Short mmCIF file of C-alpha atoms in Angstrom, two decimals:
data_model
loop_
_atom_site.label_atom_id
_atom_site.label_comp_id
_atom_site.label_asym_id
_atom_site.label_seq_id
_atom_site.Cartn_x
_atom_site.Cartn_y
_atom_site.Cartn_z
CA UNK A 562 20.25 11.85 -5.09
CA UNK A 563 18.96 15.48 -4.66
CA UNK A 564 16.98 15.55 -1.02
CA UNK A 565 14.55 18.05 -0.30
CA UNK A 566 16.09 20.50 2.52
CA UNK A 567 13.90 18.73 5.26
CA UNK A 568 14.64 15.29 4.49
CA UNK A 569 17.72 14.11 6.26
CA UNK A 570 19.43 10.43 5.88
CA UNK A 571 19.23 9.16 9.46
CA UNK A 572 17.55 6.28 10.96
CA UNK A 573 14.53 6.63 13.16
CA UNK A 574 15.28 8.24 16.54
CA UNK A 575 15.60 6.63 19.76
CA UNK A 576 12.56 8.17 20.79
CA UNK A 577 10.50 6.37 18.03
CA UNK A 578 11.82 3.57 18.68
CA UNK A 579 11.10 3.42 22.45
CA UNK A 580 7.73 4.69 21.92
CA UNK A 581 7.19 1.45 19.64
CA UNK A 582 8.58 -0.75 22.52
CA UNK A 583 6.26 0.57 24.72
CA UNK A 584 2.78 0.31 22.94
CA UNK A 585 1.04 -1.75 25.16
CA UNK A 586 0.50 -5.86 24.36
CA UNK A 587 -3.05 -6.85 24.02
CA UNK A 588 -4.55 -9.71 24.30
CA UNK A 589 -8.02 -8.83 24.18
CA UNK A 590 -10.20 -10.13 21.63
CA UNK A 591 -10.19 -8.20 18.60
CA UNK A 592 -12.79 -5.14 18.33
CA UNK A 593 -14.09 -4.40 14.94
CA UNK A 594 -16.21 -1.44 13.43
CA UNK A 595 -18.93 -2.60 12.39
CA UNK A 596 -21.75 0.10 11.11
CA UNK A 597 -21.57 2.93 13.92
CA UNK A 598 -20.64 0.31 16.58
CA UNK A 599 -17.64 -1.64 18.06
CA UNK A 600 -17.87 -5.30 18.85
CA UNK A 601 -15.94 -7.98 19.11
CA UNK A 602 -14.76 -9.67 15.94
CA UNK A 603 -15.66 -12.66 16.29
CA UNK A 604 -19.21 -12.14 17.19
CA UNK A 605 -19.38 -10.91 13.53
CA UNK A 606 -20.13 -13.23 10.42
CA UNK A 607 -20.97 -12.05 6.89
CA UNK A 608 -24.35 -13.44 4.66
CA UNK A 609 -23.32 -16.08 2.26
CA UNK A 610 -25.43 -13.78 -0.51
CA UNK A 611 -23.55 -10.88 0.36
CA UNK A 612 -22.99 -9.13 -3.15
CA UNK A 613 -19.14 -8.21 -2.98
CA UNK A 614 -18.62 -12.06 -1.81
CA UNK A 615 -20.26 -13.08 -5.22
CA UNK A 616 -18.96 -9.48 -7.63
CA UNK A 617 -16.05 -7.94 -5.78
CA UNK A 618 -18.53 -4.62 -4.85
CA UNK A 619 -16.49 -3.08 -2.44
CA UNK A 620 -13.83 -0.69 -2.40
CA UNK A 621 -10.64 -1.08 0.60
CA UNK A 622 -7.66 0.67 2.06
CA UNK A 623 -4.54 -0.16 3.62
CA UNK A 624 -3.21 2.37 5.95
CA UNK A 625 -1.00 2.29 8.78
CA UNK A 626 -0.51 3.59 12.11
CA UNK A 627 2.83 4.11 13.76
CA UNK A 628 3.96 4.53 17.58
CA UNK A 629 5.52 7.72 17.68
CA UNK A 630 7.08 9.72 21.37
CA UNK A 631 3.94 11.10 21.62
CA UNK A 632 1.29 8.25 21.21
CA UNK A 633 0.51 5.87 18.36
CA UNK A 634 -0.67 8.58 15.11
CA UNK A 635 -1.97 7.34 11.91
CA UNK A 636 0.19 8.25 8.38
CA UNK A 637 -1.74 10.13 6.20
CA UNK A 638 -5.28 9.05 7.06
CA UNK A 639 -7.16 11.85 5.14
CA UNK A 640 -5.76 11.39 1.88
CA UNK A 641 -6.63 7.47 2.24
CA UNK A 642 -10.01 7.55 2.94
CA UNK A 643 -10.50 10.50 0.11
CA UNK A 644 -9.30 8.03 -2.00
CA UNK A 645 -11.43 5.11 -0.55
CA UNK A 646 -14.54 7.94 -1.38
CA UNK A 647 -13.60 8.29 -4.86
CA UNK A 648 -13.83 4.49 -5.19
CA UNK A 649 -17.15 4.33 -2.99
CA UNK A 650 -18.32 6.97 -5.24
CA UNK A 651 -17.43 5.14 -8.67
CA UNK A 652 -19.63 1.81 -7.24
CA UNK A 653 -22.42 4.43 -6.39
CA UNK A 654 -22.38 4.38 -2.80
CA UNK A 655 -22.22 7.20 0.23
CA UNK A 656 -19.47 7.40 2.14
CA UNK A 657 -18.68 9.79 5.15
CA UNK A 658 -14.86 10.45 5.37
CA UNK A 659 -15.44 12.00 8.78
CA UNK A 660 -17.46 9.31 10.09
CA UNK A 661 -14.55 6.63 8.51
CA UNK A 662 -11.95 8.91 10.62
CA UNK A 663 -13.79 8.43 13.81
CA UNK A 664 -14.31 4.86 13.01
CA UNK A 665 -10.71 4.20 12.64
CA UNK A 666 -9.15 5.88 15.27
CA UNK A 667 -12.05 4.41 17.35
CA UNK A 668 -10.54 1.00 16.72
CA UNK A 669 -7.03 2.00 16.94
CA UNK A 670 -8.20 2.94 20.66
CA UNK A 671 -10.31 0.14 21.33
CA UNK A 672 -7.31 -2.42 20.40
CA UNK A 673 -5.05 -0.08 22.08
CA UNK A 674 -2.33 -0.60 19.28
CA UNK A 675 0.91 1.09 18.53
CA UNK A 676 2.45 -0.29 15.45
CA UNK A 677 -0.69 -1.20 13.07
CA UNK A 678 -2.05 -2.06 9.70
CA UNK A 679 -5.62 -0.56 9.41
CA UNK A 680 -8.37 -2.09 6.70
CA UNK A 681 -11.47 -0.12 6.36
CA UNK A 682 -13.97 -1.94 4.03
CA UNK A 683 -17.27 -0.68 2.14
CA UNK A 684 -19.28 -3.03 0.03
CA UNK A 685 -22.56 -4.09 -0.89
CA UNK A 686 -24.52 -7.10 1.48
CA UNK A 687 -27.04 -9.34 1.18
CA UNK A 688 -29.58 -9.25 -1.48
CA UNK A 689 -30.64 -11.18 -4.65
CA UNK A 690 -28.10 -12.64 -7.08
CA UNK A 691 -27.13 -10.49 -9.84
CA UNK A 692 -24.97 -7.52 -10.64
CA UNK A 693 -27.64 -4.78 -10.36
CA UNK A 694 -26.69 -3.33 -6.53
CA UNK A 695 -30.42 -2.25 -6.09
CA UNK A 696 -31.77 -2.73 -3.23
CA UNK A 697 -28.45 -4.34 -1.23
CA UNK A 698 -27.59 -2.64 2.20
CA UNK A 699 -23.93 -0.95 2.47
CA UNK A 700 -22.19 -1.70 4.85
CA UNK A 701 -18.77 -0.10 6.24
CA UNK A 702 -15.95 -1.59 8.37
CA UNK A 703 -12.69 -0.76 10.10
CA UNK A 704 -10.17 -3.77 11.47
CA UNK A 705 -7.00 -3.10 12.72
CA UNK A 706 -3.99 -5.53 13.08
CA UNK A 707 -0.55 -5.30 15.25
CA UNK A 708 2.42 -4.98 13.07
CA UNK A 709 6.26 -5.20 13.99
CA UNK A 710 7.12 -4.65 9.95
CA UNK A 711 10.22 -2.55 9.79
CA UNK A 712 10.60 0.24 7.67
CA UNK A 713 13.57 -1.10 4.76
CA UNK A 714 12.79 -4.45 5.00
CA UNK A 715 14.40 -7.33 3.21
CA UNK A 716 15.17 -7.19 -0.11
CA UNK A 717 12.63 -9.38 -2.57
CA UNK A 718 12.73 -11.47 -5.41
CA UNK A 719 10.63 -10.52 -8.31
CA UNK A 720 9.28 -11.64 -11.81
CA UNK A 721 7.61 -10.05 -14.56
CA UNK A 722 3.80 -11.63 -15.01
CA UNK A 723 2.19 -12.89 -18.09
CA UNK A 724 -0.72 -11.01 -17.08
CA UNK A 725 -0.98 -7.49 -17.99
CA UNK A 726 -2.55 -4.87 -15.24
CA UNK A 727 -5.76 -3.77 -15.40
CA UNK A 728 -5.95 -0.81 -17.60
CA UNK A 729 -7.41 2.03 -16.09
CA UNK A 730 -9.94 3.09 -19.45
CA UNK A 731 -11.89 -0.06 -18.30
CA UNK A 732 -11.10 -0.36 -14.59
CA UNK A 733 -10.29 2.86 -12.68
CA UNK A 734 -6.90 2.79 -10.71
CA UNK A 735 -8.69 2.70 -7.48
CA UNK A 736 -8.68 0.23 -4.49
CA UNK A 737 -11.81 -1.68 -5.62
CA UNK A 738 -12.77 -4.80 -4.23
CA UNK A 739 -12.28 -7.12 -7.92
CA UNK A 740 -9.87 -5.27 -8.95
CA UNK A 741 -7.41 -7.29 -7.22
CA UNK A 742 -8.22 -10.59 -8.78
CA UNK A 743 -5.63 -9.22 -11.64
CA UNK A 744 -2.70 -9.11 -8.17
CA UNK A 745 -3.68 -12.39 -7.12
CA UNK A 746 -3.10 -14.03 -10.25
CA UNK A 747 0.06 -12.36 -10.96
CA UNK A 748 0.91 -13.30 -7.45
CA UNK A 749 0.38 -16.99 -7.74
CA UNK A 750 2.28 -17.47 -11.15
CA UNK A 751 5.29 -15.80 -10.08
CA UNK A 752 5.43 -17.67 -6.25
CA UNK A 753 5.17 -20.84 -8.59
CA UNK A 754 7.64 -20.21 -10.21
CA UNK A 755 9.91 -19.25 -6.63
CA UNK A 756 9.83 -15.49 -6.74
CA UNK A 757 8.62 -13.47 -4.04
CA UNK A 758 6.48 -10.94 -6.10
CA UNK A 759 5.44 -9.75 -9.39
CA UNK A 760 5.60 -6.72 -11.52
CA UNK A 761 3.20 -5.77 -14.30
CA UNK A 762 4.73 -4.49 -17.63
CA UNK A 763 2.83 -2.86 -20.89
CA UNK A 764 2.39 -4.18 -24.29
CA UNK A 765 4.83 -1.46 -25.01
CA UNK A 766 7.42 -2.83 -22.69
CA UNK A 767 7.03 0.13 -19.71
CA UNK A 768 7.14 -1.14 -16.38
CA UNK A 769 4.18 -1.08 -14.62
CA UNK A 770 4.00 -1.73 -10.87
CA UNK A 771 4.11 -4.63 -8.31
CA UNK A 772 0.66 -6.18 -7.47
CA UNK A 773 0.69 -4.16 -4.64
CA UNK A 774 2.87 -1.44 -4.66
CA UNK A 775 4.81 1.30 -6.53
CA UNK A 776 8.08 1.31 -8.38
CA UNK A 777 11.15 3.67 -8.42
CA UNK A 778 14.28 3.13 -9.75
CA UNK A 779 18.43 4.79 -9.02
CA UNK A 780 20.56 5.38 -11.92
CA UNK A 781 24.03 7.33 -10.96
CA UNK A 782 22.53 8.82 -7.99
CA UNK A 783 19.42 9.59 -9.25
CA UNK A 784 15.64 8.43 -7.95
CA UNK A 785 13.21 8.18 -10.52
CA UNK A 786 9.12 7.31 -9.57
CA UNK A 787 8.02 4.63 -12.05
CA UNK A 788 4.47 6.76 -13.80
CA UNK A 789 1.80 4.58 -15.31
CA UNK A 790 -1.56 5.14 -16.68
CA UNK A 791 -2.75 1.80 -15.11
CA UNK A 792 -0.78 2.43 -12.00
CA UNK A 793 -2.71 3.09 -8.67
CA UNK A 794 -1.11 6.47 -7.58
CA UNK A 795 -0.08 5.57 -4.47
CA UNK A 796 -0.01 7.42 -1.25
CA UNK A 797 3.67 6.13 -0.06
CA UNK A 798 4.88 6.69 -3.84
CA UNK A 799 3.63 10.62 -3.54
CA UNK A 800 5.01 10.70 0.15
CA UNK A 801 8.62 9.94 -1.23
CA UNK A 802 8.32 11.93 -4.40
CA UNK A 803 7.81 15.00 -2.08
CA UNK A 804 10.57 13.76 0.59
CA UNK A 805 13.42 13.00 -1.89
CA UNK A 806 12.27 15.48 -5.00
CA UNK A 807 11.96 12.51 -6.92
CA UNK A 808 11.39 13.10 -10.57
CA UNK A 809 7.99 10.83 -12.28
CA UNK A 810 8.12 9.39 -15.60
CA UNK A 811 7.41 6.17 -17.58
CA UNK A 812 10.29 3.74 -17.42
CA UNK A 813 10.77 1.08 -19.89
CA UNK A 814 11.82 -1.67 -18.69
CA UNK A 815 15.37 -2.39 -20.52
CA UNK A 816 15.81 1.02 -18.59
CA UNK A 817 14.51 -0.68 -15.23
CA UNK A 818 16.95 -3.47 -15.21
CA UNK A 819 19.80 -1.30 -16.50
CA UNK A 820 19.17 0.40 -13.01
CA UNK A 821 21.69 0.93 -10.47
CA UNK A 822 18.60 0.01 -7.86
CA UNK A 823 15.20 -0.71 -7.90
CA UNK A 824 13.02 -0.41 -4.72
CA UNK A 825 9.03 -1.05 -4.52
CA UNK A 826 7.19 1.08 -1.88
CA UNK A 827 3.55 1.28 -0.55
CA UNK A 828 1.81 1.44 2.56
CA UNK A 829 2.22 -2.24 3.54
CA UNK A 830 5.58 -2.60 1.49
CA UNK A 831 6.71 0.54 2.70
CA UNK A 832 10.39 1.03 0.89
CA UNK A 833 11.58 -2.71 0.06
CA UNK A 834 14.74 -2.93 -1.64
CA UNK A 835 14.22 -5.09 -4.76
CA UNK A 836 17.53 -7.42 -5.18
CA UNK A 837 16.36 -9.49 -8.36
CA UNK A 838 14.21 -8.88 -11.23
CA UNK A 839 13.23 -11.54 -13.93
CA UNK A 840 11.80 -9.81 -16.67
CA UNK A 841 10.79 -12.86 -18.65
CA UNK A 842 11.49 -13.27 -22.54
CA UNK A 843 11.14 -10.08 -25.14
CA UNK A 844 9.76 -10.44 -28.48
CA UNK A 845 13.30 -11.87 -29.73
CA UNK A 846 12.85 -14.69 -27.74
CA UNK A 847 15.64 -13.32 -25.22
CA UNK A 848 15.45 -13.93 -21.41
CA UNK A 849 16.56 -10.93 -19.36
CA UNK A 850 16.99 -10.81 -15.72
CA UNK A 851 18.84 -8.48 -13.18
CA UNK A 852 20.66 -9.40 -9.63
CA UNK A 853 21.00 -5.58 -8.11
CA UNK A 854 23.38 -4.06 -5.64
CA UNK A 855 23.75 -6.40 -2.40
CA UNK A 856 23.55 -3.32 -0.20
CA UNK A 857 21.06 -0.98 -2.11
CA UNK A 858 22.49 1.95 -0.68
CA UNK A 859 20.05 4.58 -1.64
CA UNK A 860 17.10 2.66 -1.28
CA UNK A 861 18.20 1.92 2.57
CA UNK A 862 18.40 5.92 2.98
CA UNK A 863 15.35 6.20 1.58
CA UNK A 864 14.12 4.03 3.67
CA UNK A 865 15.36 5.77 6.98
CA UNK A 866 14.10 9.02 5.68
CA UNK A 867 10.25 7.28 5.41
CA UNK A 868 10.92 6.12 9.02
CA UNK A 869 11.69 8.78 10.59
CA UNK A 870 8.57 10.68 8.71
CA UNK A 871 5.65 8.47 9.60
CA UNK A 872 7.53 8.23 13.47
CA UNK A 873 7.27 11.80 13.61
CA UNK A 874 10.59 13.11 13.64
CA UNK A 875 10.28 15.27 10.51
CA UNK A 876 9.30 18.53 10.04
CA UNK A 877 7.14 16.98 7.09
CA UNK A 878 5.08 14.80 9.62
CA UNK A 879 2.99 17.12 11.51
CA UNK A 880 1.11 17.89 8.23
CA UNK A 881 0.67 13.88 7.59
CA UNK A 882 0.40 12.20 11.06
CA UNK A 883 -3.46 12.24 12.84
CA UNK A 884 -3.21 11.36 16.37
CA UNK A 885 -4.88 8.73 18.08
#
C-alpha cells in the first residue's frame, strides 16, 4: 500500500482518546433544530399530510462529529451540506449552507455532545395530496445523536442483492429522501437470508456499493476505491482516496472476491472490514462466495489512519475538522 507522506499507520492518540472520555454525559432531553429555533424534541410532531411522509421529498445527511484534545469538531461539515444543497436544489428548494452550519453546531452545543452522529433533514410539509410540491412549506432540521462507534469496527457479513441500485440517469446519486427505498429493500432480503449487509452489483457484473456505504478492495498490497456511475460519491470514500493515494476504478466483481481484502467505508460505517461476501449465482448457474483474511491487515491500518484524521491528529485534519 503506497501512503501519502502525511498519513501514518498508528492508532488514535491518547489525547483523542481522553478527550472522548471526557465529553460530558447528558441526560437532558434531546434539543432539535427545528426552522431557526431549538426546542426540545419531543415537543415536536410532524403533519400526517406532510408530502415527503407520502413521496420521499426530502433530501438528508449523515455526518459526524468527533471529540478531539481540543473540543468536540465536526468531520468535514462543508462538503456535506454542499452536497445536501445540490440535492435540495434538484427537488427545487432553497437551502442556506451557512444557516445549516449554524444550525448544526447549534445542536451539537445545545446537547453538549462529544462523539456524535448528526442528521440534518429538508423536505416538503403539509399540503394537498399529490406529487406537484406547489404550495407545501419547507421545512429544515438538525438532530444529533451520542455515538461510542469505533473507528475499524467489526468485520460484517455481506450478500449480493437481487435488486439492482438505482441508476443515476433516472435518479441522481444524491442523498434524497426515496432514494433509499432501493437500501431498504436490499437490506431486508439479505438480513433474511442471515447476512449483515448488502452490496449492489451491475447487469454487467461490476460491483456497485453497500446500501449505505462505499467499497474498496486490497490485492498484493494494493487499495483500490470501487468507481460506479450509480454510486453516491461519498465523502469518507474521497477522504481515504486522498489519505492512502488510493487509485478509483470499476471493479468487477470476480475481481472483488479474488481480493486479498475488501473493506466498506462511509460516514456511519466509517472503515468496516468486510470478512464474507456472497455474491449469489452468475449466469452459469454457479454460486460464488468469499471468506477474507481473519485479520484484514490493511483495512485495520486504514482504519487507524481515518481515526487519527477525524480526532485531529493529522496534519490533513485542520483543513477538514469545524469546531464546535
Amino acid at each position: 500500500m503506497s501512503l501519502s507522506a502525511s498519513a501514518t499507520l498508528e492508532r488514535p492518540a491518547p489525547q483523542a482518546e481522553a478527550a472522548r472520555a471526557a465529553a460530558p454525559a447528558n441526560d437532558a432531553p434531546q434539543v432539535l433544530w427545528f426552522d431557526g429555533e431549538l426546542t426540545e424534541a419531543n415537543r415536536l410532531q410532524a403533519a400526517l399530510n406532510t408530502h415527503a411522509l407520502h413521496y420521499g421529498s426530502g433530501v438528508f445527511e449523515g455526518i459526524r462529529a468527533y471529540a478531539t484534545r481540543h473540543g468536540t469538531a465536526v468531520f468535514r461539515l462543508p462538503e456535506h451540506l454542499e452536497r445536501m444543497r445540490k440535492g435540495a436544489e434538484l427537488l427545487g428548494m432553497s437551502f442556506d449552507v451557512a444557516q445549516a452550519t449554524e444550525a448544526v453546531l447549534a445542536t451539537l452545543r445545545a446537547n453538549r455532545q462529544g462523539d456524535a452522529y448528526i442528521r440534518p433533514l429538508a423536505w416538503y410539509g403539509e399540503g394537498n395530496f399529490g406529487l406537484d410540491v406547489g404550495g407545501h412549506p419547507q421545512h429544515l432540521m438538525v438532530a444529533t445523536s451520542s455515538t461510542n462507534v469505533h473507528l475499524g469496527g467489526n468485520r460484517t457479513r455481506v450478500s449480493v442483492s437481487k435488486w439492482r441500485r438505482n441508476p443515476a440517469s433516472s435518479l441522481p446519486a444524491l442523498k434524497l429522501c426515496g432514494a433509499y427505498v432501493n437500501s431498504i429493500l436490499a437490506k431486508r432480503e439479505v438480513k433474511a437470508r442471515g447476512f449483515d449487509e448488502a452490496m449492489f452489483a451491475d447487469d454487467d457484473g461490476f460491483a456497485v456499493e453497500c446500501t449505505g456505504a462505499n467499497l474498496f478492495i486490497v490485492r498484493d498490497g494494493r487499495v483500490t476505491a470501487v468507481e460506479h456511475r450509480d454510486a453516491l460519491p461519498g465523502i469518507t470514500r474521497d477522504t481515504l482516496i486522498r489519505l492512502i493515494g488510493a487509485e478509483s476504478r470499476p471493479v468487477s466483481m470476480e475481481e472483488l472476491l479474488d481480493a486479498d481484502e475488501v473493506f466498506a467505508c462511509g460516514t456511519a460505517a466509517e472503515v468496516t472490514p468486510i470478512g464474507e461476501i456472497d455474491a449469489g449465482e452468475n449466469h452459469a448457474g454457479e454460486r460464488g462466495s468469499r471468506v477474507y483474511d481473519a485479520e484484514s491487515p490493511l483495512a485495520r491500518e486504514i482504519a487507524a489512519v481515518y481515526a487519527r484524521t477525524v480526532r485531529g491528529e493529522s496534519t490533513w485534519s485542520s483543513g477538514w475538522l469545524t469546531e464546535v
